[in-house]
Coordinates of C-alpha atoms and ligand atoms in Angstrom, one line a residue:
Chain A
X1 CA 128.8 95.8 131.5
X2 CA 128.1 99.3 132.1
X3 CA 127.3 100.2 135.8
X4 CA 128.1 104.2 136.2
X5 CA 124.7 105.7 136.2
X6 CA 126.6 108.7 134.5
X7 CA 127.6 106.0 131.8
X8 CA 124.1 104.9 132.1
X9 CA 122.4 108.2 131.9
X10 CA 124.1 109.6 128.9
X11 CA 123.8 105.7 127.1
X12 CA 119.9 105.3 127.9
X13 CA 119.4 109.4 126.3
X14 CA 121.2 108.9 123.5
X15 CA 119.9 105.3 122.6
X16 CA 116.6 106.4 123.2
X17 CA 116.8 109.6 121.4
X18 CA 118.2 108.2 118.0
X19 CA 116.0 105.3 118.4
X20 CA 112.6 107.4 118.3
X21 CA 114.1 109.2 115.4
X22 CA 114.8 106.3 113.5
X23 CA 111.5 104.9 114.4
X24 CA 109.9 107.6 112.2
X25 CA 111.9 106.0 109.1
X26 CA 110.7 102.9 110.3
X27 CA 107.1 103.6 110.7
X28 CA 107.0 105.0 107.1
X29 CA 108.8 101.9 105.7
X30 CA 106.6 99.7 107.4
X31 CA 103.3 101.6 106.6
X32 CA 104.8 101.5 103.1
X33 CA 105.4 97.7 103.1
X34 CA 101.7 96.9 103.9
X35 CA 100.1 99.4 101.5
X36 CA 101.8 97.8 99.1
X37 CA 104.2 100.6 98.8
X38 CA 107.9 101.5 99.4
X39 CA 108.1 104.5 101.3
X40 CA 110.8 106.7 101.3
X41 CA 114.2 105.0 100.2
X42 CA 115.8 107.8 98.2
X43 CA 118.0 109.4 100.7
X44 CA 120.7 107.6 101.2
X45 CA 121.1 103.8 101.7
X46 CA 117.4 102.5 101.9
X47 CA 116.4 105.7 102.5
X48 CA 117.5 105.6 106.2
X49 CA 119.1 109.4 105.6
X50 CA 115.6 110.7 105.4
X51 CA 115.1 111.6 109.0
X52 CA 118.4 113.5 109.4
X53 CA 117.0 115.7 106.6
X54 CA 113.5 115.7 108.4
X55 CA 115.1 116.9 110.9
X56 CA 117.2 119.8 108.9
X57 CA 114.0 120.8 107.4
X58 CA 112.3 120.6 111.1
X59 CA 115.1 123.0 112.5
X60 CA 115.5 125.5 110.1
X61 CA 111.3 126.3 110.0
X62 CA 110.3 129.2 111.2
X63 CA 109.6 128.4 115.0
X64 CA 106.6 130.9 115.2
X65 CA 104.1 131.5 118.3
X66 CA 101.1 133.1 117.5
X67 CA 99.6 136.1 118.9
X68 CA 96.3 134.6 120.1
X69 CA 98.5 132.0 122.1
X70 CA 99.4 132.1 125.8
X71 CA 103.7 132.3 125.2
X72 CA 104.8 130.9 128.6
X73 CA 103.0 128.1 128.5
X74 CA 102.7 127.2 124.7
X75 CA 106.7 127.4 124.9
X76 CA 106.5 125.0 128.3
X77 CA 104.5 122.5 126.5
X78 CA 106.2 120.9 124.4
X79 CA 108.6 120.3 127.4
X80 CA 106.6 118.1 129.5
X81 CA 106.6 115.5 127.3
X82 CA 109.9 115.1 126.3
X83 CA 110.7 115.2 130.3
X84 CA 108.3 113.1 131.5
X85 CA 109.0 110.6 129.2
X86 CA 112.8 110.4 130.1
X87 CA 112.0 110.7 133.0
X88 CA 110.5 107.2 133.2
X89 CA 113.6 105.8 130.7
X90 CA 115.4 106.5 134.2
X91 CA 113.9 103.3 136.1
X92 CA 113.4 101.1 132.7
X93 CA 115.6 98.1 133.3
X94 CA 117.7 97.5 129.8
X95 CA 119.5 94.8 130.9
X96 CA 121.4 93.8 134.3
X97 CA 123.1 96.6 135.3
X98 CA 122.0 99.0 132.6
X99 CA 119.4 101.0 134.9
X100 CA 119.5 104.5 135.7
X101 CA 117.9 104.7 138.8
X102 CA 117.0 101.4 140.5
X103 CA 114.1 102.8 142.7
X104 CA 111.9 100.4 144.5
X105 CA 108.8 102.0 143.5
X106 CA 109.6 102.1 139.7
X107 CA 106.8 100.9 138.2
X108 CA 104.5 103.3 140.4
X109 CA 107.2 106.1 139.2
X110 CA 106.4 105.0 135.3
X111 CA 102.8 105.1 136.0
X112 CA 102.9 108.8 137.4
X113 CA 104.9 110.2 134.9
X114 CA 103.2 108.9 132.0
X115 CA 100.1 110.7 134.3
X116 CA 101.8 113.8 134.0
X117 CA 102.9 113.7 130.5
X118 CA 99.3 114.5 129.7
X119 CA 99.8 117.5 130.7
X120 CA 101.7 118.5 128.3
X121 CA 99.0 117.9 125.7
X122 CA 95.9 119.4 127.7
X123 CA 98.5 122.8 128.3
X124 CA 99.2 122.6 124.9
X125 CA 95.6 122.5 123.7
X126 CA 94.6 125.1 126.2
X127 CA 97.1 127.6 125.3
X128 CA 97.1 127.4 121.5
X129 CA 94.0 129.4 121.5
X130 CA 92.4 127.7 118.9
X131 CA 88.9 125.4 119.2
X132 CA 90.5 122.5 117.8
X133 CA 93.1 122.5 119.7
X134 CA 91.6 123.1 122.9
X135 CA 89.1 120.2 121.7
X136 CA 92.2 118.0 121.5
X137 CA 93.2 118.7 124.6
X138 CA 89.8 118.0 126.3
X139 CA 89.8 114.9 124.7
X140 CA 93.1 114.2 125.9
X141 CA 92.2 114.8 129.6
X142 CA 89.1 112.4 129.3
X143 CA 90.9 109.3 127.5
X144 CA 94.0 109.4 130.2
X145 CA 91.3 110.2 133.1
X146 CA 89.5 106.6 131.9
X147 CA 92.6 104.6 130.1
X148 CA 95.1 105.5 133.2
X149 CA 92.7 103.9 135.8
X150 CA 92.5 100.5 134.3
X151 CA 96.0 100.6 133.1
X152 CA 97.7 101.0 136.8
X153 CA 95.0 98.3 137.7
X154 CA 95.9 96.2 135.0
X155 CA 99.6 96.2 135.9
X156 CA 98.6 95.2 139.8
X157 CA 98.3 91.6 138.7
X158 CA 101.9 91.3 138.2
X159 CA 102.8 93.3 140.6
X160 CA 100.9 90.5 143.0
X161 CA 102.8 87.9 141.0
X162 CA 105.9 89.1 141.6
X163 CA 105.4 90.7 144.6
X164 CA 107.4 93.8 143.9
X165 CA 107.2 96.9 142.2
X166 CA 111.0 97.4 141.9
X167 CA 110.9 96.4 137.6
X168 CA 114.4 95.1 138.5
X169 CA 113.4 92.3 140.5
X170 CA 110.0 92.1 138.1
X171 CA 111.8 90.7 135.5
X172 CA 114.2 88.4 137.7
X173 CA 111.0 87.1 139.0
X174 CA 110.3 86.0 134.8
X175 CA 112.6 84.2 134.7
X176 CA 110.8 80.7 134.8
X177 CA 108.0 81.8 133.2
X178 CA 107.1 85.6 131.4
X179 CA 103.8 86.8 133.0
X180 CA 102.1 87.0 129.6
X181 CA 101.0 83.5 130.3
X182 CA 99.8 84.0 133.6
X183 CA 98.8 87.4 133.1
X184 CA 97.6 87.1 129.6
X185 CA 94.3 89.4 130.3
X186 CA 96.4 91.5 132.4
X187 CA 98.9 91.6 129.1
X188 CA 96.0 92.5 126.1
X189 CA 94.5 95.4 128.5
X190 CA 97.6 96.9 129.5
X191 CA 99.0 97.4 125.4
X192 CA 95.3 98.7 124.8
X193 CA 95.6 101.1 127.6
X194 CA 99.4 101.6 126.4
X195 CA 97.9 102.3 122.8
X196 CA 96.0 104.9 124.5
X197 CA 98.5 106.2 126.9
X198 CA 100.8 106.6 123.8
X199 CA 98.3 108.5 122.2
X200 CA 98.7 106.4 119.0
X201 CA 95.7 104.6 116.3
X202 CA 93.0 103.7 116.9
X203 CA 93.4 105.9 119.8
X204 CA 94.7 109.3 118.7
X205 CA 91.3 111.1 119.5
X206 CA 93.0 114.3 120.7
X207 CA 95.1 114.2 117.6
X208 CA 92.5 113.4 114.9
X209 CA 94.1 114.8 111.9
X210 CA 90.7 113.8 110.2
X211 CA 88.6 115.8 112.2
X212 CA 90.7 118.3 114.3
X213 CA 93.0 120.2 111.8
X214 CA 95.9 118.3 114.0
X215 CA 94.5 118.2 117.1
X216 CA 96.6 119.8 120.1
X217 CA 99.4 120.5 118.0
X218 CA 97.8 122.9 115.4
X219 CA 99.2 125.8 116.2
X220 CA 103.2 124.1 116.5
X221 CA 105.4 124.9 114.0
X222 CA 109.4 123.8 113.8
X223 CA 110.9 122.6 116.8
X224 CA 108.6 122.8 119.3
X225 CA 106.3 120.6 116.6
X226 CA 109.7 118.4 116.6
X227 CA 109.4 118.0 120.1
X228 CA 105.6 116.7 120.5
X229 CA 106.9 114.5 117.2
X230 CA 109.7 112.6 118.8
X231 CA 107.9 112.6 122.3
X232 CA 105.3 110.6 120.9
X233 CA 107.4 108.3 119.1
X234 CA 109.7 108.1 122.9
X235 CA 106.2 107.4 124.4
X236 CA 105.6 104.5 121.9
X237 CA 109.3 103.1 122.8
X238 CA 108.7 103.5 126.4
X239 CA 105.8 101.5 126.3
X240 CA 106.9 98.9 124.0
X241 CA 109.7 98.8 126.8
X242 CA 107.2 98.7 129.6
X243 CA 105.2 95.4 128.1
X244 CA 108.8 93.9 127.3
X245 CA 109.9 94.5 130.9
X246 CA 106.5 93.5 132.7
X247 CA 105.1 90.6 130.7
X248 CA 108.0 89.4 128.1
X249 CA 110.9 88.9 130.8
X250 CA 112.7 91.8 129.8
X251 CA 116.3 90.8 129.0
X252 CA 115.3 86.9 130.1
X253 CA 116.0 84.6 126.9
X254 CA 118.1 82.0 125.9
X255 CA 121.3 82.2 124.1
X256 CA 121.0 86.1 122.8
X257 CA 122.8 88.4 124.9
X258 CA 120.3 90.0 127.6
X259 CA 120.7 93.8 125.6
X260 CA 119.8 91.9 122.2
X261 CA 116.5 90.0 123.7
X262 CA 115.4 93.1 125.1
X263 CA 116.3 95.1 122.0
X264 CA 114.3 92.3 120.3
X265 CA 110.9 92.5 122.4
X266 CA 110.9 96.3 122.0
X267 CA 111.1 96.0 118.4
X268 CA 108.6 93.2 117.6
X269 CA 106.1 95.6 120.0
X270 CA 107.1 98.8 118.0
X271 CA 106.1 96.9 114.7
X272 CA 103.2 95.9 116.4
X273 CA 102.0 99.3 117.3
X274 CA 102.7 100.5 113.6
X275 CA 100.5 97.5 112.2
X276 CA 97.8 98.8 114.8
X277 CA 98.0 102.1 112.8
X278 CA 98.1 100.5 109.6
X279 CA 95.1 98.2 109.7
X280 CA 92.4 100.2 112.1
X281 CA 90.4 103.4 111.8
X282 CA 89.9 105.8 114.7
X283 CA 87.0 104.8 117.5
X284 CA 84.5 107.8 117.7
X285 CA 84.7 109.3 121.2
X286 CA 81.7 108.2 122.7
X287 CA 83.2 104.4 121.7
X288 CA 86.3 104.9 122.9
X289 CA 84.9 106.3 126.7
X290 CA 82.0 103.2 126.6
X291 CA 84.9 101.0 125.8
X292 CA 87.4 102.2 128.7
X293 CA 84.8 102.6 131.4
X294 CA 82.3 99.5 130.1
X295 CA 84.5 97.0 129.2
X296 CA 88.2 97.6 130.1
X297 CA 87.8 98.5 133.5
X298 CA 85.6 95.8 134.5
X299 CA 87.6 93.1 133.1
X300 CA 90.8 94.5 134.6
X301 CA 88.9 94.6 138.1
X302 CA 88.1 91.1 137.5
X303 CA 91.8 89.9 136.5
X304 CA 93.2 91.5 139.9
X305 CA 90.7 89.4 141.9
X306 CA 91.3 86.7 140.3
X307 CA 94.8 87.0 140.6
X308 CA 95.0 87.8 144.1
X309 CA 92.9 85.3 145.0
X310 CA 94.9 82.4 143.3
X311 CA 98.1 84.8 144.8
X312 CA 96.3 84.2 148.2
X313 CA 94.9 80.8 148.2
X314 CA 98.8 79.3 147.2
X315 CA 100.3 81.3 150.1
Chain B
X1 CA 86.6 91.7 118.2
X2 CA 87.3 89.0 115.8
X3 CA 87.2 91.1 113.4
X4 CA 89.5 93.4 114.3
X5 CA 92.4 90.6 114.7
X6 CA 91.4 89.5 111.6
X7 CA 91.7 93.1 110.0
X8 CA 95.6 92.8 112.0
X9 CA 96.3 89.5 110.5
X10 CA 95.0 90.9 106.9
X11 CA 96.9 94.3 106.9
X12 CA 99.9 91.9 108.1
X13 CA 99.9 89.3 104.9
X14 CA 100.1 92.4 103.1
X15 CA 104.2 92.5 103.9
X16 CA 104.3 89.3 101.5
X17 CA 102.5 91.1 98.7
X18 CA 104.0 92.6 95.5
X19 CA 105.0 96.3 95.8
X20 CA 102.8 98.1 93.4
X21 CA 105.0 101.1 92.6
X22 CA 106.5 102.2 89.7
X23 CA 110.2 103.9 90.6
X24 CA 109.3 106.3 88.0
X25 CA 112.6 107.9 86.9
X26 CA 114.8 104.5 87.3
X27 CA 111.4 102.9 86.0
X28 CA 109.0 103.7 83.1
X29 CA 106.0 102.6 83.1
X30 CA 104.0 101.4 80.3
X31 CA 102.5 103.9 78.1
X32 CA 100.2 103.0 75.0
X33 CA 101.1 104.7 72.2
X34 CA 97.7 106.7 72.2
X35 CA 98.9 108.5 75.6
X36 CA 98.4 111.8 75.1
X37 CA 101.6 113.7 75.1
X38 CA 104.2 115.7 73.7
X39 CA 102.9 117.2 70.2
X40 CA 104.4 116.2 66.6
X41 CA 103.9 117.6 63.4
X42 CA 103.9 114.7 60.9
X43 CA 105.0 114.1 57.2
X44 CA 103.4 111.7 54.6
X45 CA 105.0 109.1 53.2
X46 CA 106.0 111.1 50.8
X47 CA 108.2 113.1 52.4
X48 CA 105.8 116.3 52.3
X49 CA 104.9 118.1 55.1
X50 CA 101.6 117.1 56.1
X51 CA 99.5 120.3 57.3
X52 CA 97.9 122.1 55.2
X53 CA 97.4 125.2 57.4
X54 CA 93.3 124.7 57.7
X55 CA 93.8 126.6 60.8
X56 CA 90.9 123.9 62.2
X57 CA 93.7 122.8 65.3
X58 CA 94.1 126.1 66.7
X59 CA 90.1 127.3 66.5
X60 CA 89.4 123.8 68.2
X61 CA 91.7 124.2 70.9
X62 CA 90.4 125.2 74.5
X63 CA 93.2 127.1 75.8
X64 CA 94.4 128.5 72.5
X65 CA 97.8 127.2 72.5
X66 CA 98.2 126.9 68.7
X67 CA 99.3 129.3 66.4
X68 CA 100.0 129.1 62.7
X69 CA 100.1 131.5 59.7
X70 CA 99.2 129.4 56.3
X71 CA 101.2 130.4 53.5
X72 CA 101.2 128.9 49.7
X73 CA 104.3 127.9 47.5
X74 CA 105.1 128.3 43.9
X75 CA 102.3 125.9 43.2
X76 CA 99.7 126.6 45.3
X77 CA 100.3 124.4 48.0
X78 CA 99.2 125.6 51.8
X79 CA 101.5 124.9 54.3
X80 CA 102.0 126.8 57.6
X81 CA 104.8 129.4 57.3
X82 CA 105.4 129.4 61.6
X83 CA 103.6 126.9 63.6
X84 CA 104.0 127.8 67.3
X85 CA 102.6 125.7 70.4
X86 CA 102.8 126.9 73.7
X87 CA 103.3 123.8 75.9
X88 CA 102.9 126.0 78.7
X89 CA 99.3 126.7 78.1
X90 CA 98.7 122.7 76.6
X91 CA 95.9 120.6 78.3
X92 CA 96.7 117.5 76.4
X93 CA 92.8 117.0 75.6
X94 CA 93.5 115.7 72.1
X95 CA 91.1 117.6 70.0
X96 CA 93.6 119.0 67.6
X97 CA 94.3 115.6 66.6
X98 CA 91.1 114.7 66.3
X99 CA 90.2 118.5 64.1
X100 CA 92.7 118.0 61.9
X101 CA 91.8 116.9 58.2
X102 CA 95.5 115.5 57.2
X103 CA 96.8 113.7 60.4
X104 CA 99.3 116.3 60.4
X105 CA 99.3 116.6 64.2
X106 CA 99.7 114.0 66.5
X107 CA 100.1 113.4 70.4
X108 CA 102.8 111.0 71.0
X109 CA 103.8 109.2 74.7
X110 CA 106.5 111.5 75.3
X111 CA 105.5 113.1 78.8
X112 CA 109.2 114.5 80.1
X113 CA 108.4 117.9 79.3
X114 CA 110.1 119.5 81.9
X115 CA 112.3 123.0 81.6
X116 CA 113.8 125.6 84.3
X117 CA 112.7 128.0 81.7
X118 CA 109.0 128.7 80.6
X119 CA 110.3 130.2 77.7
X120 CA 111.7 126.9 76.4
X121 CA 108.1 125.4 76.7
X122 CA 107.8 127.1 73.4
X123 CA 107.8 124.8 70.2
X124 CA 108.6 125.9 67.2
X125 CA 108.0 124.3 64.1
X126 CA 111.2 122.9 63.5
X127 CA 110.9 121.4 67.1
X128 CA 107.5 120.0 66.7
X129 CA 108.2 118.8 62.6
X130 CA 109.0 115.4 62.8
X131 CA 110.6 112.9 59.2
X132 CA 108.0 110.2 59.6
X133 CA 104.3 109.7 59.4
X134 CA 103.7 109.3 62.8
X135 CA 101.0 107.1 64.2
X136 CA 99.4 107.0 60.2
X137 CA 101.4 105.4 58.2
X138 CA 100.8 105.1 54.4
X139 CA 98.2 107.8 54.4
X140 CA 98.4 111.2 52.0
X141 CA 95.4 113.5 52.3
X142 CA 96.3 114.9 48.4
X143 CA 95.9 111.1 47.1
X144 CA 92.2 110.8 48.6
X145 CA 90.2 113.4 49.1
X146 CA 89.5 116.1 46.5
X147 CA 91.4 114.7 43.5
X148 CA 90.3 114.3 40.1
X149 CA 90.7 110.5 38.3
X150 CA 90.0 109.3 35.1
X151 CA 85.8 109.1 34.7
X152 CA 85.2 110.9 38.2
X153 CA 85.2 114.4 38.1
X154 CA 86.0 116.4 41.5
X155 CA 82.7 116.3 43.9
X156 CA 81.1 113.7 41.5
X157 CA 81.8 110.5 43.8
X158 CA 79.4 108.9 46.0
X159 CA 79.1 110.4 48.8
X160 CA 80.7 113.4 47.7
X161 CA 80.0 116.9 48.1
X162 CA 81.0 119.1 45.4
X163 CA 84.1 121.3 45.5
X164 CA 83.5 124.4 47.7
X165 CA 82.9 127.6 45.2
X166 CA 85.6 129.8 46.9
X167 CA 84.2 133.0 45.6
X168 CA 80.9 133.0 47.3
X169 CA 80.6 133.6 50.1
X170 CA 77.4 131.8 51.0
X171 CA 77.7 128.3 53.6
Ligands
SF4_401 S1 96.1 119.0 73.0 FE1 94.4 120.3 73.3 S2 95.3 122.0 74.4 FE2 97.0 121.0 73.5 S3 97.3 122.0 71.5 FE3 95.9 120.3 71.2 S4 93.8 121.2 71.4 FE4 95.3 122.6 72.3
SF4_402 S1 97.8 120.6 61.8 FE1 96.0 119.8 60.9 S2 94.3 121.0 61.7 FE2 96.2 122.1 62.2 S3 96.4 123.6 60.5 FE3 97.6 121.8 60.0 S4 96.2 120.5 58.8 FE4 94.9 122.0 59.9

């Protein structure tokens, strides 16, 4: 097993890197496959050498900034979200000993990063210059404002449970029982809220290719448009992660080796988050803040009681 | 909220359907043979070229594609000295096939017209001449319309109008 956090560092990066680049092959092969279609499998074997010449193509665009735009922080944008999300790779627990930074307060470290990563999108949509992109970005800022709150309060019910918020020790706590069945409310509202958080359909408001040219990222062009691309596709993996490390038991499985179980959890969810985009249209705005603030929040309120007083009245 | 599983669990059955995509270039698909394509110039079973240069394809066409210059042999037949169609400028609408008098031209289900030069998109009438009757078979405009037989006069038919005085110039 690797230990080194150097070993660990540089394993988690590159992993996670190549993984959110290959997702993109996967997410058109699996949009194709339930359209009834097959997607791109002419580059290379089944197509799978389409991405690295996505990615030629990406970085020999012209990178160009335009006038109207505010430079420092239209260049810094893009930034934030790559950091922020590997940031919070650092305290995901990939199997034992395969952890970057074992900090007690790791799931309150994933929760604040994934706050700050909006940032990157409301700076983005600010500096751009451009109405729909400053429309995306105010969109932005409202869903995380209302999808944040009853995310971290959906996650308190296993954090009760398990009595921790080191994910480490989460997911040795699983290892009787994964908290979806105890949790199972707690479960469905944290992947809606992690839908949202990952800025993905039916949630993609600020993106809204439909409505808002392409949202934030209108004015992006080349690499810094490569940037919020494979961001959002390392937000959808972190997630994944996240509900395969709190709810599924992480690495805890029979037989498998702990790397392939987790592997495995992260996958099915990644599938599952491309089937979300497959099969259901974009809430209107107005729906999508009624259904945070109306229905989400209350229900997630309700779970924690719940759970804490069951926590309570076993003690 | 029901029906939005049920929309999931829909979308998902859809990974056991069949694909419906045709790989084009390792795959053809299906064409009838009245697919509007590529452009021939036909013969009659007879082995004589079938256009008689009535010049009635290229006033039809919309984008004025066609070009011909009618010429006559040693016994009076027309035929089209040069017959030129600029694939470039083709729309594929059909109507020259359905203007001409003789069958002579014909669309055919050829489609793979492509060319690096524009030039090329030029068809000659050697290119466009073709040794069989086409989509007609066993039909030769001389052994129909216009011929004289034994108690029929030309124009005396049922039906028929009689023959066109050339030298007047009168509809
Ligand atoms: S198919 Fe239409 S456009 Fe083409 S040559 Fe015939 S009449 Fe002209
Ligand atoms: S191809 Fe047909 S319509 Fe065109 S000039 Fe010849 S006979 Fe007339």
């Amino acid at each position: 097993m690797i230990s080194h956090p150097i070993a660990s560092i540089i394993g988690i990066l590159i992993v996670a890197l190549s993984l959110s680049a290959f997702l993109i092959w996967v997410e058109r092969r699996l949009l194709a496959l339930w359209q009834d279609r097959y997607g791109p499998n002419r580059v290379g074997p089944f197509g799978l050498l389409q991405v690295l010449a996505d990615m030629i193509k990406i970085f020999t665009k012209e990178d160009w900034i335009p006038p109207f735009a505010d430079k420092p922080v239209f260049v810094i944008a893009p930034a934030i979200i790559m950091v922020t999300v590997l940031m919070s790779f650092a305290v995901l627990p990939v199997a034992p000993g395969i952890i970057v930074s074992d900090l007690n307060i790791g799931l309150l470290f994933f929760l604040g990063m994934s706050s700050l990563g909006v940032y990157s999108i409301v700076l983005a949509g600010w500096a751009s210059g451009n109405k729909y992109s400053l429309l995306g970005g105010l969109r932005a800022a409202a869903q995380m404002i209302s999808y944040e709150v009853f995310m971290g309060l959906s996650l308190m019910g296993v954090v009760l449970l398990a009595g921790t918020f080191n994910l480490t020790r989460i997911v040795e706590a699983q290892r009787g029982l994964w908290y979806v069945v105890p949790q199972f409310l707690g479960f469905v509202l944290f992947l809606i809220a992690g839908v949202a958080e990952a800025r993905r359909l039916p949630f993609d408001l600020p993106e809204a290719e439909a409505e808002l040219v392409a949202g934030f990222h209108s004015e992006y062009s080349g690499m810094k448009f490569g940037m919020f691309f494979v961001g959002e596709y390392l937000g959808i993996t972190l997630i994944s992660s996240m509900i395969a490390v709190l709810f599924l038991g992480g690495w805890n499985g029979p037989w498998l080796p702990p790397l392939a179980w987790f592997l495995i959890k992260v996958f099915a969810f990644l599938c599952f988050f491309i089937l979300l985009r497959a099969s259901l249209p974009r809430l209107r705005f107005d729906q999508l803040m009624s259904l945070g603030w109306k229905v989400m929040f209350p229900l997630a309120l309700a779970n924690l009681l719940v759970t804490g007083a069951i926590v309570l009245a076993k003690k | 909220m029901l029906s939005v599983i049920r929309t999931i669990w829909n979308v998902f059955l859809h990974s056991f359907r069949r694909r419906v995509t045709i790989q084009y270039p390792d795959e053809k698909p299906y064409l009838t043979p009245r697919t509007r394509g590529r452009i021939i110039l036909s013969r009659d079973p007879d082995g004589g070229e079938r256009c008689v240069a009535c010049h009635l394809c290229s006033a039809v066409c919309p984008v004025d594609c066609i070009a011909l210059q009618a010429t006559e042999d040693e016994n009076g037949r027309r035929y089209p000295e040069f017959f030129r169609i600029n694939f470039s400028r083709c729309i594929f609408c059909g109507l020259c096939e359905d203007a001409c008098p003789t069958y002579a031209i014909q669309l055919t289900p050829d489609f793979e017209m492509s060319e690096h030069n524009r030039q090329n998109l030029v068809y000659e009438k050697q290119d466009l001449l073709i040794s069989g009757p086409g989509k007609y078979t066993g039909y030769n405009f001389w052994r129909v319309s216009g011929v004289q037989i034994e108690g029929k006069d030309k124009g005396e038919a049922e039906n028929e109008a009689p023959p066109t005085d050339v030298y007047r110039l009168t509809p």
